[in-house]
mmCIF file of C-alpha atoms and ligand atoms in Angstrom:
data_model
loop_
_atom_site.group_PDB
_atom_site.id
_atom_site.type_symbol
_atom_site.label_atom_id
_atom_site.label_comp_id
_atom_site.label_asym_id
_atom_site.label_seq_id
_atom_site.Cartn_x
_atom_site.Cartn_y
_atom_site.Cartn_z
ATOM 1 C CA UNK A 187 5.347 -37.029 -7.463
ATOM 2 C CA UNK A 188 3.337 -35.402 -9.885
ATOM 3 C CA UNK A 189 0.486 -35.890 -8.443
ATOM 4 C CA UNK A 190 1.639 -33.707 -5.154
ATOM 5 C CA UNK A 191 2.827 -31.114 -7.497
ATOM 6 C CA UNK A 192 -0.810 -31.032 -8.571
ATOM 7 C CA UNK A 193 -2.061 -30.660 -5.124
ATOM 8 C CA UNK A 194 0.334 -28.048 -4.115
ATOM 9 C CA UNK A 195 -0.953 -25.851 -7.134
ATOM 10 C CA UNK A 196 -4.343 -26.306 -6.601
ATOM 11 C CA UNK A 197 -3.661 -25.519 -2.185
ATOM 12 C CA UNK A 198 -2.012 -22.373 -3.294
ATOM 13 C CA UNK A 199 -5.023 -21.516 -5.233
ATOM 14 C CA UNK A 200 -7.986 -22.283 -2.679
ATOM 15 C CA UNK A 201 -4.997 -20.484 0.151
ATOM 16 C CA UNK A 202 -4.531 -17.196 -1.433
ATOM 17 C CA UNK A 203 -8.434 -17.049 -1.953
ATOM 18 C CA UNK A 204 -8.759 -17.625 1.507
ATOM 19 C CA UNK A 205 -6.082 -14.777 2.402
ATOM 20 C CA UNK A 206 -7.339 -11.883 -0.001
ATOM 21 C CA UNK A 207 -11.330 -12.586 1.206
ATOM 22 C CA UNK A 208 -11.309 -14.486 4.902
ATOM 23 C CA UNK A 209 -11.089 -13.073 8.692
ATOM 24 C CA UNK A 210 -7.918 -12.130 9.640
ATOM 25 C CA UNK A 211 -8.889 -12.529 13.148
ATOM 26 C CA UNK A 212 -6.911 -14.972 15.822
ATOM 27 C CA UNK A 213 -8.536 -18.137 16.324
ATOM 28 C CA UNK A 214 -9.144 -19.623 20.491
ATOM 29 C CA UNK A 215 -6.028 -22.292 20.036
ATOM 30 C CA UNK A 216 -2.434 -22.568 19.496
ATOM 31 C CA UNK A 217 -0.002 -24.666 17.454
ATOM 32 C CA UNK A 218 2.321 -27.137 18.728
ATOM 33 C CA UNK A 219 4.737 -24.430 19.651
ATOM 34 C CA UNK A 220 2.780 -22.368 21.554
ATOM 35 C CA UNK A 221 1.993 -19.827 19.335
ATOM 36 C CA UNK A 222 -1.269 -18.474 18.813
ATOM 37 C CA UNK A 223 -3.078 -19.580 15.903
ATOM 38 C CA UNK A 224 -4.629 -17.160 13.437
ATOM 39 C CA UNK A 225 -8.248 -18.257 11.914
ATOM 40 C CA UNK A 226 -5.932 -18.271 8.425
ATOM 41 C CA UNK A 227 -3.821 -20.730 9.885
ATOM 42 C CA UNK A 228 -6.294 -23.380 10.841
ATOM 43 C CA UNK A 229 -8.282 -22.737 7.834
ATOM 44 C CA UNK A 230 -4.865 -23.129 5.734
ATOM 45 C CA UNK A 231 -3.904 -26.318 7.277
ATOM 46 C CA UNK A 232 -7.454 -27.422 6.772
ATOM 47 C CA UNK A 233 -7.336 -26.907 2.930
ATOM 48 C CA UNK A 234 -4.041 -28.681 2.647
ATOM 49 C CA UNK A 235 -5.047 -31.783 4.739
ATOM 50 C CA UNK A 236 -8.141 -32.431 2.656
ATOM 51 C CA UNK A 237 -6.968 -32.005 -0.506
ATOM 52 C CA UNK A 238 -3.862 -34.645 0.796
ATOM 53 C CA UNK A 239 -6.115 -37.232 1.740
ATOM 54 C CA UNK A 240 -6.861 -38.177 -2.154
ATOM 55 C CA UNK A 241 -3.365 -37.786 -3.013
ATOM 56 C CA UNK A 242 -2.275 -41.600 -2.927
ATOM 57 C CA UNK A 243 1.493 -41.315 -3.271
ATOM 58 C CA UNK A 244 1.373 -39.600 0.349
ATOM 59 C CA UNK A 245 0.982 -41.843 3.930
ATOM 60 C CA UNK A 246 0.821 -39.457 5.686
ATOM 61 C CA UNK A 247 0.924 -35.619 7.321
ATOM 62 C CA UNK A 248 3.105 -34.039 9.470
ATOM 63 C CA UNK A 249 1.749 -30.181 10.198
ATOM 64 C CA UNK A 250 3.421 -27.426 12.080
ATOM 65 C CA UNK A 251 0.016 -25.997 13.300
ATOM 66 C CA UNK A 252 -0.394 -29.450 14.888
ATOM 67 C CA UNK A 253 0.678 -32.262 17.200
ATOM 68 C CA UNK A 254 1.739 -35.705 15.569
ATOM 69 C CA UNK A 255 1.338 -37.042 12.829
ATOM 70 C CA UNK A 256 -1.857 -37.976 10.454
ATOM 71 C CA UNK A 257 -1.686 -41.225 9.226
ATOM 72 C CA UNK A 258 -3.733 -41.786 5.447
ATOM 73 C CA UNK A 259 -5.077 -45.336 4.728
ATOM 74 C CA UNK A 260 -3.066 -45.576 1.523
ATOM 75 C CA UNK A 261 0.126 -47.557 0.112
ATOM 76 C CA UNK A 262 1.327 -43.877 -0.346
ATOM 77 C CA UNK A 263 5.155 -43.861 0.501
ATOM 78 C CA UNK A 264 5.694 -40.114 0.939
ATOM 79 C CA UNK A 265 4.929 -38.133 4.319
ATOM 80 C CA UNK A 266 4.215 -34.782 3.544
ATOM 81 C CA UNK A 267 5.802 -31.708 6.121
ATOM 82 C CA UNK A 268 4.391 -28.584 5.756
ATOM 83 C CA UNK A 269 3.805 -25.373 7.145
ATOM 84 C CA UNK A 270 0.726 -24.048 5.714
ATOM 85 C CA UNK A 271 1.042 -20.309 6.269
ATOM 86 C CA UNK A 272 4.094 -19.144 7.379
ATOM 87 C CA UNK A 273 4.660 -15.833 8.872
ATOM 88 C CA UNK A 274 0.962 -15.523 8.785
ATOM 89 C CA UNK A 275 0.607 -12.940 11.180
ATOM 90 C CA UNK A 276 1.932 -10.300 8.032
ATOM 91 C CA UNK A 277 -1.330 -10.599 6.505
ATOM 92 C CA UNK A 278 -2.811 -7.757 8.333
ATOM 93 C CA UNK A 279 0.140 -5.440 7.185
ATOM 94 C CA UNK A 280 -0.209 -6.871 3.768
ATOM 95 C CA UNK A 281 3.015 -8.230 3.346
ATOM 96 C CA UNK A 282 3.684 -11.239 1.703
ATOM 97 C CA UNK A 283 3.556 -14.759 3.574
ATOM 98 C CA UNK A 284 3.984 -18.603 2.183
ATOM 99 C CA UNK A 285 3.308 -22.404 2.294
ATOM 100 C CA UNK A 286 6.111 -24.738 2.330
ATOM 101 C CA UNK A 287 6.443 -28.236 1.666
ATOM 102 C CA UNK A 288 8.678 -31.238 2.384
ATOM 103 C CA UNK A 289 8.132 -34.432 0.954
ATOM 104 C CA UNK A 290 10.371 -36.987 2.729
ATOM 105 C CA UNK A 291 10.686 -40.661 2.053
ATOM 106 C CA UNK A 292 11.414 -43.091 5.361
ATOM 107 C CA UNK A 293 12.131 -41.621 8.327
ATOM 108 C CA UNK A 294 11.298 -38.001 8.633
ATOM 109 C CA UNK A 295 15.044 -36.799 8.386
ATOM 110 C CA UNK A 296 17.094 -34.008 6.375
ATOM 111 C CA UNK A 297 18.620 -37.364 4.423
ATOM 112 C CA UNK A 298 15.363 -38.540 3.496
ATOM 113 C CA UNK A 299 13.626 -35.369 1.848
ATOM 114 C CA UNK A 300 13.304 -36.313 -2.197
ATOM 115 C CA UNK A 301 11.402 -32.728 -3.006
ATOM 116 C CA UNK A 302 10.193 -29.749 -1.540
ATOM 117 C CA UNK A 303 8.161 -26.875 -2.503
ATOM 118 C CA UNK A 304 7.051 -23.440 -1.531
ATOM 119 C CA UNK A 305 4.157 -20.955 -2.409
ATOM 120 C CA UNK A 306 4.472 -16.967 -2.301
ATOM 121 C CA UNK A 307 1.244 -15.263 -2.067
ATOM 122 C CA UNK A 308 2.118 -11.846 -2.815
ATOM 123 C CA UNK A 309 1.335 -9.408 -5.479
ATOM 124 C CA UNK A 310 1.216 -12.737 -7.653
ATOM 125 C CA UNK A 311 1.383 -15.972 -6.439
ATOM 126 C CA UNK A 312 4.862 -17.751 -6.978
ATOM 127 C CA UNK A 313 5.417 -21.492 -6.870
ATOM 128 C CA UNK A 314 9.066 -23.178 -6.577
ATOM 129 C CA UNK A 315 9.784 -26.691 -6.595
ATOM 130 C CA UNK A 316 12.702 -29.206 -6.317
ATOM 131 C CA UNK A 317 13.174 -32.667 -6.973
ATOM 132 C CA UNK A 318 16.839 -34.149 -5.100
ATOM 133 C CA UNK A 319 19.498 -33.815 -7.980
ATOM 134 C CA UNK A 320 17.905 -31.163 -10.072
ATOM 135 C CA UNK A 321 17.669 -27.602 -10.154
ATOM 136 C CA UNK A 322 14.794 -25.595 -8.697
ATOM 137 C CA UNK A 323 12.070 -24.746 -10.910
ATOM 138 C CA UNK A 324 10.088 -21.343 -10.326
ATOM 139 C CA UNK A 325 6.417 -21.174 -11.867
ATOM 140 C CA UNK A 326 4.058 -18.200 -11.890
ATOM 141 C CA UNK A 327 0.220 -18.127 -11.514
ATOM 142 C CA UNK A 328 -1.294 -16.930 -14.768
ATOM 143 C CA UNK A 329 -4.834 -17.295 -14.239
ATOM 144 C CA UNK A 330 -5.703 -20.299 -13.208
ATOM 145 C CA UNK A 331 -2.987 -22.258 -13.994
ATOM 146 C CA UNK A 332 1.025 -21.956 -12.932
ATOM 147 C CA UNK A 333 3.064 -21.174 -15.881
ATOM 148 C CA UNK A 334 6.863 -22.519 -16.483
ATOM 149 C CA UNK A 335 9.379 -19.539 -15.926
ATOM 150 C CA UNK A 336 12.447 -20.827 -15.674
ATOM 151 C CA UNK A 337 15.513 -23.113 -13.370
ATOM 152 C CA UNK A 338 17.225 -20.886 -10.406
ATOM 153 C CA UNK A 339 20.438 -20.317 -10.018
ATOM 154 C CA UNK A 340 22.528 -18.909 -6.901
ATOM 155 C CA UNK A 341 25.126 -16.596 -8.223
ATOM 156 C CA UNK A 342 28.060 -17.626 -6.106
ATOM 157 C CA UNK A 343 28.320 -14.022 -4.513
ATOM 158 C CA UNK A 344 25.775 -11.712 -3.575
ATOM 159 C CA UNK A 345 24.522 -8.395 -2.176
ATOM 160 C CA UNK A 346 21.382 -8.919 0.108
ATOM 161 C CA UNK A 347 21.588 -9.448 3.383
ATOM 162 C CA UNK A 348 18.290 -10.865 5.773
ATOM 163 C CA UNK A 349 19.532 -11.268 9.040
ATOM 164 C CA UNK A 350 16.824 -12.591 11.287
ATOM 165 C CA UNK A 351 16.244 -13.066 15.009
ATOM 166 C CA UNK A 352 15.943 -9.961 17.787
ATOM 167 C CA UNK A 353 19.749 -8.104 17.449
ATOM 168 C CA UNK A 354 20.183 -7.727 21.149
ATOM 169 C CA UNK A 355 19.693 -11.426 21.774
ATOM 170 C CA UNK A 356 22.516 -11.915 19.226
ATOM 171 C CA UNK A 357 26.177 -13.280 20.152
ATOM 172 C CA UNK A 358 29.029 -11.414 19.664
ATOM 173 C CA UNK A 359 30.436 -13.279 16.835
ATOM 174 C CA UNK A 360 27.226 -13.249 14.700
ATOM 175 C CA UNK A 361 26.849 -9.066 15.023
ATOM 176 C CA UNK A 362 29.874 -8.455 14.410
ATOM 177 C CA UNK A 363 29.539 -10.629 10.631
ATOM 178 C CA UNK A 364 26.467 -9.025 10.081
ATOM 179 C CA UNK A 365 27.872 -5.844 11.054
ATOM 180 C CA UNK A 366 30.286 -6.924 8.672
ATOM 181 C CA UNK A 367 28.493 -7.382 5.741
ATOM 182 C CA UNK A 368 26.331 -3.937 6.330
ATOM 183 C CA UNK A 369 30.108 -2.409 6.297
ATOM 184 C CA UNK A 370 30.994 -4.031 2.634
ATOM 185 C CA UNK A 371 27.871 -2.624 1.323
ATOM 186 C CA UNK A 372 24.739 -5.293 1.421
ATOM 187 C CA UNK A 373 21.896 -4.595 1.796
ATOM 188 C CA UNK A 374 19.203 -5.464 4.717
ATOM 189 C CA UNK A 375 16.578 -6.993 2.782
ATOM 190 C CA UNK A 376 14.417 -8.735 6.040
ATOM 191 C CA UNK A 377 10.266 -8.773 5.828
ATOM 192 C CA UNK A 378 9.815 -11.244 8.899
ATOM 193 C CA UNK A 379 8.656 -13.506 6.277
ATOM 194 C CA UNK A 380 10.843 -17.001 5.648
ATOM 195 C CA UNK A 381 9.387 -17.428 2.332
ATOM 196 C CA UNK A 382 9.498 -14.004 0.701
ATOM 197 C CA UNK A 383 13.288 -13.215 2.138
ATOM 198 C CA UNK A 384 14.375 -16.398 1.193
ATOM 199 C CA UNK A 385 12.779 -16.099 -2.355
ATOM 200 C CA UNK A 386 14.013 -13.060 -2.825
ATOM 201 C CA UNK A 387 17.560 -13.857 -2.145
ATOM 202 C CA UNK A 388 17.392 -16.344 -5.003
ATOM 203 C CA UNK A 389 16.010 -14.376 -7.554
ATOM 204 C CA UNK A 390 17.427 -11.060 -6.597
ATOM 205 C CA UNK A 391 21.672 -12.423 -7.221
ATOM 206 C CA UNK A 392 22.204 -14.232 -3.917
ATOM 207 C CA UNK A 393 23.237 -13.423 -0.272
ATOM 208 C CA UNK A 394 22.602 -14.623 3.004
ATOM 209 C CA UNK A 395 19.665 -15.596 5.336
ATOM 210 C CA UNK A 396 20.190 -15.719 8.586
ATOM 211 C CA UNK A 397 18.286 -16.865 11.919
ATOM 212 C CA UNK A 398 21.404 -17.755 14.124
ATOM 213 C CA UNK A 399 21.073 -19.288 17.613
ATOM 214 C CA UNK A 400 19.983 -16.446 20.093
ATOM 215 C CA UNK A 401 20.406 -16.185 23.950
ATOM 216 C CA UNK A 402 16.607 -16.374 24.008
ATOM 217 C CA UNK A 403 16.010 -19.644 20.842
ATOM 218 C CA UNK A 404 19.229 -21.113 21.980
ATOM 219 C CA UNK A 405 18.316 -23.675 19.102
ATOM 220 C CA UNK A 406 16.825 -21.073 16.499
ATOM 221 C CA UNK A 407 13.424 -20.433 15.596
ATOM 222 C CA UNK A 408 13.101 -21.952 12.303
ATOM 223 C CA UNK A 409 11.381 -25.599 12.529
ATOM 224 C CA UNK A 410 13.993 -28.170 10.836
ATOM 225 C CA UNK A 411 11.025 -30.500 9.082
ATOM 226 C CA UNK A 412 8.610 -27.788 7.673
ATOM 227 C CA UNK A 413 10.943 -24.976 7.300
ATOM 228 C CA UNK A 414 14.584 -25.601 7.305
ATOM 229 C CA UNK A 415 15.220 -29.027 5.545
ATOM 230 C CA UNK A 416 12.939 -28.255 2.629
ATOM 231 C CA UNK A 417 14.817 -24.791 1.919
ATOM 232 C CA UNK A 418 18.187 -26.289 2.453
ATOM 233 C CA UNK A 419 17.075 -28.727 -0.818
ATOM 234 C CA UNK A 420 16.038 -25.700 -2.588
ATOM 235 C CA UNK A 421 19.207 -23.490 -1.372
ATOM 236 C CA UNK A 422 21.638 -26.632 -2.224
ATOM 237 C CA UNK A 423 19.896 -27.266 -5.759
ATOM 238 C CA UNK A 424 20.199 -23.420 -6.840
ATOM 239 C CA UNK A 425 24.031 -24.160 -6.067
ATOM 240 C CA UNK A 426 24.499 -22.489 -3.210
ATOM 241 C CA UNK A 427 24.996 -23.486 1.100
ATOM 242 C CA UNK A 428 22.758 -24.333 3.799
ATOM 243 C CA UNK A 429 24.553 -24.623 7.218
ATOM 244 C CA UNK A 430 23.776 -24.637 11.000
ATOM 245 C CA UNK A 431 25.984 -22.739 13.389
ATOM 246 C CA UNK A 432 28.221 -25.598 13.422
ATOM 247 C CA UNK A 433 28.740 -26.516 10.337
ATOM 248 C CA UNK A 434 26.808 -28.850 9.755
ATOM 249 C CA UNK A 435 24.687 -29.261 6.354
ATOM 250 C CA UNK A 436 21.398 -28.571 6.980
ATOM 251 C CA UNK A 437 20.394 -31.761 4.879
ATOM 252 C CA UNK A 438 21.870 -33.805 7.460
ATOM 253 C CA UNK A 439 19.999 -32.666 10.639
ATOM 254 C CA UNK A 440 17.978 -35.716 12.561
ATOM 255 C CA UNK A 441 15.185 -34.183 14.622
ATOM 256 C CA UNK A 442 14.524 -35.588 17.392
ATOM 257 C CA UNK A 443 10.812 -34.240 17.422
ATOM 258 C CA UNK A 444 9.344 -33.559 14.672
ATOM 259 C CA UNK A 445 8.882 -29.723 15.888
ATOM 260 C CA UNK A 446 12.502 -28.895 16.367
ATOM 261 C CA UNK A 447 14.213 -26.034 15.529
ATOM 262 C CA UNK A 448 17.561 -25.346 14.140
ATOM 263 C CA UNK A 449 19.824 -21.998 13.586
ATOM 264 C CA UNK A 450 20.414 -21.629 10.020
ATOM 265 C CA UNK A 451 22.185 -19.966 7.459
ATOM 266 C CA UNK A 452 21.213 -20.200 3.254
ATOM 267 C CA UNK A 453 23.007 -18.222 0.980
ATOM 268 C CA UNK A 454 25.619 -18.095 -1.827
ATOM 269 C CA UNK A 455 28.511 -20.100 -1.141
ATOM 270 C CA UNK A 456 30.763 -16.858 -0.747
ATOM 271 C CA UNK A 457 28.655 -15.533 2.161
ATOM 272 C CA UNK A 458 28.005 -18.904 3.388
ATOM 273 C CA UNK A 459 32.031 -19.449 3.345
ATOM 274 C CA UNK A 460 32.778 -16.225 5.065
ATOM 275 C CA UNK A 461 30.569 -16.792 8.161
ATOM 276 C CA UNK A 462 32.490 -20.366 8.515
ATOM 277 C CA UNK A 463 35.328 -18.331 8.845
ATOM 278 C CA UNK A 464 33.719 -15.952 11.541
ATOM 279 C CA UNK A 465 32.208 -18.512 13.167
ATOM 280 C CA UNK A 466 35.405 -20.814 13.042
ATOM 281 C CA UNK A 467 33.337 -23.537 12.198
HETATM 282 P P1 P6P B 570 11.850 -12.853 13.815
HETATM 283 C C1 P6P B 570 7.529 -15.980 10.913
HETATM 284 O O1 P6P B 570 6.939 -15.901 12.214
HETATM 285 C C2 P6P B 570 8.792 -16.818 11.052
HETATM 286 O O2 P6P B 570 8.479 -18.092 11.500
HETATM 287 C C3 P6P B 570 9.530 -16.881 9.720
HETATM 288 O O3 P6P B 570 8.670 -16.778 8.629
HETATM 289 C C4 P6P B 570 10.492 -15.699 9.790
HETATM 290 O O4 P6P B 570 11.678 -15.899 9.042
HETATM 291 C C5 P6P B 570 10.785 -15.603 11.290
HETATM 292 O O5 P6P B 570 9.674 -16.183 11.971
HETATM 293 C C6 P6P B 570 10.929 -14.174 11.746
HETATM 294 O O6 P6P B 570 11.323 -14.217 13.104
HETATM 295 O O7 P6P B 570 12.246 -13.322 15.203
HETATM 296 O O8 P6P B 570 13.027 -12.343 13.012
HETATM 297 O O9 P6P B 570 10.684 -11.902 13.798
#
């Protein structure tokens, strides 16, 4: 897989160019779920699926700015599931946004994912992957090149708190945790941003993330192949949890279209054991 390692550097490269000197205007389409696209998102998918087609470990793309799935001529056994800019519509308030990656193996399935990556493009540009059965590693862009920091580790209990999702379409059981936590002294710590809150919970002592089933995303908002499975590798390999609002292990989700959404929770295990208990799950 080194080879898509190599790719993802040089995609982060060509997409943070793209961010700090293209238009950050809306472009006349949407993506598969309706949502409209930003110019940056087509142009982001764009760099990613050309750069792909020469990598020759990977059969094919799965995007979630588009519909189905592009098949490569190649005797590549990875599929690559990305999204290439997510929470893309921060650019304009310069806030930080990010690419993530899951590289799955067989059938496109939480089981199945044997790496993933992501790519923070924010005052520098941050790059963390994971192979299955190691521990994340996080690089940093020096240059042109991404530099070796260091493995990540989950402490088992933290103090940030990024509760996602619109509060008043929350059920009773998931404000009153959260209300919880606020009440034994985390902090909110919540940009609208998947990649930045998330990396920030891992380098910053732990926590929880949060984006819980709501009366109006009954099944979450967070898309299980290009979001949610390839975090849940990242959350799991730092040594801490990555649940739905059942229990289940985020790993083990089986969409059933390859834009479905999930409610999630990542965190340290302590948070991530507490809201089993509120939950009763
Ligand atoms: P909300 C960005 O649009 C995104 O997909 C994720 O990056 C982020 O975690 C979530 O949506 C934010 O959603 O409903 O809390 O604004």
């Amino acid at each position: 897989m080194k080879d898509i390692f190599k790719a993802i550097e040089e995609v982060a490269f060509s997409i943070d160019s793209a961010i700090k000197n293209e238009d950050l205007g809306y472009s006349d389409s949407e993506n598969s779920s309706g949502e409209e696209q930003l110019k940056l998102d087509v142009q982001s998918d764009k760099i990613i699926e050309d750069r792909f087609a020469s990598v020759s470990s990977v059969k094919a793309l799965v995007s979630e700015e588009k519909e189905g799935v592009l098949e490569f001529d190649n005797d590549g056994e990875y599929t690559l599931c990305y999204d290439p800019l997510d929470g893309s519509s921060l650019v304009d308030v310069n806030l930080s946004v990010g690419s993530i990656f899951g590289i799955y193996k067989g059938e496109l399935k939480g089981d199945n994912i044997v790496a993933s990556a992501y790519v923070v493009y924010g005052p520098r540009i941050e790059l963390v992957w994971v192979e299955k059965g190691k521990a994340p590693i996080l690089y940093r862009a020096k240059g042109r090149e991404f530099k070796e920091i260091g493995e990540i580790k989950l402490n088992p209990k933290g103090k940030l708190n990024a509760s996602g999702g619109t509060q008043q379409h929350w059920e009773a059981k998931h404000k009153a945790f959260i209300d919880g936590l606020f009440a034994n002294g985390y902090r909110l710590r919540y940009s609208g941003g998947m990649v930045p809150d998330l990396h920030q919970i891992l380098l910053k002592g732990g926590g929880l993330f949060s984006y819980p089933a709501t009366t109006d995303k009954p099944n979450g908002k967070l898309r299980q192949l290009f979001e949610v499975i390839p975090f849940a590798l990242v959350y799991e390999s730092a040594g801490g949890s990555a649940i739905d609002d059942k229990g289940k292990r985020l790993l083990e989700l089986v969409p059933s279209h390859p834009h479905d959404t999930s409610p999630c929770f990542f965190g340290s295990n302590s948070e991530i054991e507490a809201l089993q208990v509120a939950y009763g799950i």
